[in-house]
Tab-separated table of C-alpha atoms in Angstrom:
chain	number	residue	atom	x	y	z
A	1	MET	CA	-30.202	-25.772	0.869
A	2	THR	CA	-33.769	-24.809	0.045
A	3	GLU	CA	-34.707	-22.836	-3.044
A	4	PRO	CA	-33.902	-19.097	-2.806
A	5	THR	CA	-36.621	-17.115	-1.032
A	6	ASP	CA	-36.879	-13.853	0.821
A	7	THR	CA	-36.999	-15.780	4.127
A	8	ILE	CA	-34.042	-17.570	5.692
A	9	ASP	CA	-35.149	-20.581	7.727
A	10	VAL	CA	-33.146	-21.253	10.884
A	11	LEU	CA	-32.786	-24.228	13.221
A	12	VAL	CA	-31.629	-23.358	16.751
A	13	VAL	CA	-29.602	-26.084	18.476
A	14	ASP	CA	-28.769	-25.744	22.177
A	15	ASP	CA	-28.852	-28.205	25.059
A	16	ASP	CA	-30.403	-25.614	27.398
A	17	PHE	CA	-34.138	-25.168	26.732
A	18	MET	CA	-34.238	-21.621	28.122
A	19	VAL	CA	-31.144	-20.523	26.164
A	20	ALA	CA	-32.610	-21.998	22.983
A	21	ARG	CA	-35.778	-19.997	23.590
A	22	VAL	CA	-33.795	-16.766	24.032
A	23	HIS	CA	-31.769	-17.420	20.876
A	24	ARG	CA	-34.977	-18.126	18.975
A	25	THR	CA	-36.341	-14.756	20.074
A	26	PHE	CA	-33.133	-13.022	18.959
A	27	VAL	CA	-33.224	-14.619	15.512
A	28	GLU	CA	-36.870	-13.799	14.891
A	29	ARG	CA	-36.235	-10.122	15.621
A	30	VAL	CA	-33.980	-9.908	12.547
A	31	PRO	CA	-35.954	-9.182	9.358
A	32	SER	CA	-36.126	-12.034	6.823
A	33	PHE	CA	-35.084	-14.681	9.384
A	34	ARG	CA	-37.538	-17.305	10.631
A	35	VAL	CA	-36.926	-20.056	13.193
A	36	VAL	CA	-38.471	-23.280	11.938
A	37	GLY	CA	-37.460	-25.432	14.888
A	38	THR	CA	-35.239	-26.098	17.879
A	39	ALA	CA	-33.173	-29.093	18.927
A	40	HIS	CA	-31.372	-29.940	22.155
A	41	THR	CA	-29.113	-32.854	21.184
A	42	GLY	CA	-26.978	-33.751	18.215
A	43	GLU	CA	-29.321	-36.537	17.164
A	44	GLN	CA	-32.309	-34.209	17.388
A	45	ALA	CA	-30.445	-31.656	15.280
A	46	ILE	CA	-29.707	-34.183	12.530
A	47	LYS	CA	-33.322	-35.373	12.500
A	48	ALA	CA	-34.638	-31.795	12.491
A	49	VAL	CA	-32.445	-30.800	9.553
A	50	ASP	CA	-33.686	-33.819	7.634
A	51	GLU	CA	-37.322	-32.916	8.313
A	52	LEU	CA	-37.247	-29.104	8.229
A	53	ARG	CA	-34.473	-28.406	5.671
A	54	PRO	CA	-33.309	-25.108	7.225
A	55	ASP	CA	-31.005	-22.706	5.418
A	56	LEU	CA	-28.970	-21.997	8.555
A	57	VAL	CA	-28.257	-23.923	11.763
A	58	LEU	CA	-27.262	-22.075	14.941
A	59	LEU	CA	-25.203	-24.853	16.484
A	60	ASP	CA	-24.092	-25.164	20.088
A	61	LEU	CA	-20.964	-27.280	20.557
A	62	TYR	CA	-21.507	-28.698	24.056
A	63	LEU	CA	-24.402	-31.070	23.373
A	64	PRO	CA	-25.197	-33.956	25.718
A	65	ASP	CA	-24.744	-36.776	23.195
A	66	VAL	CA	-22.176	-35.573	20.654
A	67	PHE	CA	-19.754	-32.698	20.190
A	68	GLY	CA	-21.433	-30.093	17.994
A	69	LEU	CA	-18.804	-30.040	15.266
A	70	ASP	CA	-19.243	-33.799	14.799
A	71	VAL	CA	-22.799	-33.080	13.681
A	72	ILE	CA	-21.617	-31.212	10.588
A	73	PRO	CA	-19.964	-34.105	8.691
A	74	ARG	CA	-23.009	-36.261	9.391
A	75	LEU	CA	-25.211	-33.590	7.832
A	76	ARG	CA	-22.956	-33.430	4.774
A	77	THR	CA	-22.924	-37.212	4.432
A	78	ALA	CA	-26.708	-37.139	4.483
A	79	GLY	CA	-26.669	-34.627	1.624
A	80	HIS	CA	-27.613	-31.493	3.552
A	81	ASP	CA	-25.828	-28.277	2.527
A	82	CYS	CA	-27.326	-25.952	5.145
A	83	ASP	CA	-24.971	-23.344	6.554
A	84	VAL	CA	-23.805	-23.513	10.165
A	85	LEU	CA	-23.181	-20.661	12.596
A	86	VAL	CA	-21.533	-21.852	15.814
A	87	ILE	CA	-22.792	-20.429	19.109
A	88	SER	CA	-20.690	-21.748	21.952
A	89	ALA	CA	-18.850	-21.031	25.179
A	90	ALA	CA	-15.870	-22.934	23.756
A	91	ARG	CA	-12.970	-20.479	23.683
A	92	GLU	CA	-10.238	-22.985	22.889
A	93	ALA	CA	-8.259	-22.152	19.770
A	94	ASP	CA	-8.580	-25.745	18.590
A	95	ALA	CA	-12.368	-25.490	18.640
A	96	VAL	CA	-12.273	-22.321	16.563
A	97	ARG	CA	-9.805	-23.822	14.074
A	98	ASP	CA	-11.872	-26.984	13.750
A	99	ALA	CA	-15.003	-24.912	13.196
A	100	VAL	CA	-13.294	-23.034	10.365
A	101	ARG	CA	-12.149	-26.335	8.829
A	102	HIS	CA	-15.742	-27.527	8.900
A	103	GLY	CA	-16.797	-24.460	6.897
A	104	VAL	CA	-18.913	-22.624	9.477
A	105	VAL	CA	-20.067	-19.177	8.399
A	106	ASP	CA	-19.398	-17.580	11.789
A	107	TYR	CA	-18.458	-18.334	15.409
A	108	LEU	CA	-20.146	-16.431	18.245
A	109	LEU	CA	-19.112	-16.840	21.875
A	110	LYS	CA	-21.722	-17.279	24.585
A	111	PRO	CA	-23.150	-15.475	26.361
A	112	PHE	CA	-24.159	-12.869	23.789
A	113	ASP	CA	-26.838	-10.240	23.321
A	114	TYR	CA	-29.148	-9.525	20.404
A	115	GLU	CA	-26.810	-6.699	19.351
A	116	ASP	CA	-24.016	-9.275	18.953
A	117	LEU	CA	-26.045	-11.694	16.838
A	118	GLN	CA	-27.951	-9.233	14.648
A	119	PRO	CA	-25.037	-7.902	12.527
A	120	ARG	CA	-23.709	-11.420	12.018
A	121	LEU	CA	-27.032	-12.620	10.691
A	122	GLU	CA	-27.315	-9.563	8.463
A	123	ARG	CA	-23.823	-10.167	7.044
A	124	TYR	CA	-24.735	-13.785	6.467
A	125	ALA	CA	-27.911	-12.788	4.629
A	126	THR	CA	-25.938	-10.403	2.413
A	127	ARG	CA	-23.356	-13.014	1.540
A	128	ARG	CA	-25.957	-15.730	0.997
A	129	GLY	CA	-27.864	-13.462	-1.348
A	130	ARG	CA	-24.696	-12.775	-3.310
A	131	LEU	CA	-23.842	-16.478	-3.562
A	132	LEU	CA	-27.297	-17.253	-4.904
A	133	THR	CA	-27.408	-14.463	-7.483
A	134	THR	CA	-23.831	-13.718	-8.517
A	135	VAL	CA	-22.649	-14.051	-12.098
A	136	VAL	CA	-18.916	-14.702	-12.317
A	137	ARG	CA	-17.384	-12.685	-15.124
A	138	GLY	CA	-13.886	-12.544	-13.698
A	139	GLN	CA	-11.703	-12.680	-10.613
A	140	ALA	CA	-13.226	-9.499	-9.168
A	141	ASP	CA	-16.611	-11.228	-8.952
A	142	VAL	CA	-15.065	-14.239	-7.195
A	143	ASP	CA	-13.266	-11.958	-4.739
A	144	ARG	CA	-16.480	-10.089	-4.031
A	145	VAL	CA	-18.326	-13.313	-3.162
A	146	LEU	CA	-15.563	-14.590	-0.894
A	147	ALA	CA	-15.144	-11.257	0.856
A	148	GLY	CA	-18.686	-11.447	2.201
A	149	ALA	CA	-19.330	-7.704	1.963
A	150	PHE	CA	-17.928	-4.506	0.569
A	151	THR	CA	-14.598	-3.667	2.156
A	152	PRO	CA	-13.454	-0.035	2.219
A	153	PRO	CA	-10.012	0.718	0.786
A	154	ALA	CA	-7.107	-0.271	3.017
A	155	GLY	CA	-6.347	2.288	5.676
A	156	SER	CA	-9.731	3.986	5.369
A	157	ALA	CA	-13.222	3.640	6.765
A	158	LEU	CA	-16.667	4.499	5.505
A	159	PRO	CA	-17.729	8.063	6.315
A	160	LYS	CA	-19.949	8.566	9.341
A	161	GLY	CA	-23.540	7.581	8.689
A	162	MET	CA	-22.698	5.070	5.962
A	163	SER	CA	-22.964	1.304	6.438
A	164	VAL	CA	-21.078	-1.584	4.904
A	165	GLU	CA	-24.366	-3.365	4.135
A	166	THR	CA	-25.765	-0.461	2.090
A	167	ALA	CA	-22.414	0.085	0.367
A	168	ASP	CA	-22.483	-3.561	-0.632
A	169	LEU	CA	-26.006	-3.212	-2.068
A	170	ILE	CA	-25.019	-0.187	-4.155
A	171	GLU	CA	-21.832	-1.897	-5.316
A	172	ARG	CA	-23.801	-4.957	-6.424
A	173	ALA	CA	-26.268	-2.778	-8.319
A	174	LEU	CA	-23.404	-1.051	-10.127
A	175	ARG	CA	-21.680	-4.310	-10.990
A	176	ASP	CA	-24.867	-5.928	-12.259
A	177	ALA	CA	-26.056	-2.915	-14.265
A	178	ASP	CA	-26.165	-3.199	-18.037
A	179	GLY	CA	-24.164	-0.031	-18.634
A	180	THR	CA	-24.214	3.032	-16.425
A	181	LEU	CA	-26.533	3.735	-13.511
A	182	SER	CA	-28.050	6.934	-12.143
A	183	ALA	CA	-28.768	7.622	-8.476
A	184	THR	CA	-32.492	7.232	-9.158
A	185	GLU	CA	-31.965	3.852	-10.821
A	186	ALA	CA	-29.644	2.692	-8.033
A	187	ALA	CA	-32.268	3.672	-5.461
A	188	ALA	CA	-34.948	1.717	-7.306
A	189	ALA	CA	-32.696	-1.343	-7.575
A	190	THR	CA	-31.699	-1.407	-3.903
A	191	GLY	CA	-34.650	0.073	-2.037
A	192	VAL	CA	-32.691	2.951	-0.471
A	193	SER	CA	-33.577	6.599	-0.970
A	194	ARG	CA	-32.238	8.492	-3.989
A	195	VAL	CA	-30.294	10.812	-1.684
A	196	SER	CA	-28.621	7.864	0.031
A	197	ALA	CA	-27.881	6.148	-3.271
A	198	ARG	CA	-26.297	9.351	-4.601
A	199	ARG	CA	-24.113	9.641	-1.495
A	200	TYR	CA	-22.765	6.100	-1.855
A	201	LEU	CA	-22.249	6.498	-5.595
A	202	GLU	CA	-20.268	9.676	-5.010
A	203	TYR	CA	-18.231	7.896	-2.352
A	204	PHE	CA	-17.343	5.156	-4.833
A	205	HIS	CA	-16.372	7.830	-7.346
A	206	ASP	CA	-14.237	9.697	-4.799
A	207	THR	CA	-12.403	6.508	-3.807
A	208	GLY	CA	-11.746	5.484	-7.413
A	209	HIS	CA	-14.168	2.549	-7.522
A	210	ALA	CA	-16.593	4.122	-10.000
A	211	ASP	CA	-16.439	6.409	-13.022
A	212	VAL	CA	-18.882	9.239	-13.661
A	213	THR	CA	-20.201	10.475	-16.981
A	214	LEU	CA	-22.717	13.235	-17.690
A	215	ARG	CA	-25.816	12.703	-19.772
A	216	TYR	CA	-27.251	15.911	-21.178
A	217	GLY	CA	-30.960	16.232	-21.823
A	218	SER	CA	-32.874	18.892	-23.671
A	219	THR	CA	-33.342	20.980	-20.527
A	220	GLY	CA	-32.100	21.153	-16.961
A	221	ARG	CA	-28.908	19.943	-15.325
A	222	PRO	CA	-27.031	16.978	-16.817
A	223	GLU	CA	-27.660	13.591	-15.217
A	224	ARG	CA	-24.712	11.970	-13.460
A	225	ARG	CA	-24.223	8.345	-14.550
A	226	TYR	CA	-22.027	5.897	-12.650
A	227	ASP	CA	-20.119	2.849	-13.813
A	228	TRP	CA	-18.166	0.391	-11.609
A	229	ARG	CA	-14.500	0.179	-12.520
A	230	ALA	CA	-13.499	-3.369	-13.466
C-alpha cells in the first residue's frame, strides 16, 4: 500500500468498458477518492496494480481471462497489499465465502447505484484511516480497529440526525486525547461544528461510554470535559 495520504487511489476493474466508466464516475464523486486507472482483464489488473500502486481495487469477478478472486493471490505473491472491494453479479454463496477468505474489504452486487457504493467507500476510508493511525494500548483498541466503525450499544440506534461516521470521529478523538476533551477541542480535532461535537459527546456520556467532569474558571459557567471510559 502507498504511504498514507489524504487521497485514496483506486483501480477500477471490469470487463465491460461502459460499466467501468460508470463505476469510475461513481468513485470520483466520493471525496478523497481518486481513480488512477481502469483494467478490463485479470492480466491488465495485475499489470496496472504493479504500475499504479493503488490503495484500493474495485474488482469484478467475471473477467474474460481469469476469475476475479484468482487475481488476489497473484497480487499478494507479487508483494502488493492493496485492498480489494468486490463488485460482481455473482450471488452464489461460495463466491461470497471465497471473497471473505481472500480478505476483501466489501462485496457489492451489481447492478448498483452511486448511493449503494458511496457509504461503503466512506466506511472503508474510515477504517483505513484508523488502521494507519491507531495506537494499540489494549484489547479495546484492537476491537475498535476490527469493528470498522463505531457501533451503538446493542439493542439501540443512534438518535435521528446523528451518523455512525461522525460518532466514530468523535470517539477516536476522545480515545486519542491526552486527558479530557471539551466540545470545542473535539470540534477542532474532527472538523465538525462545536454544537455537533457537544451533541455526540453528550450521547456518549448518556450511553455510559464517556465520563464528564466540570472545570471551573474564574468567571462564567463551568466547562464540561469528557473522557472515554476504558
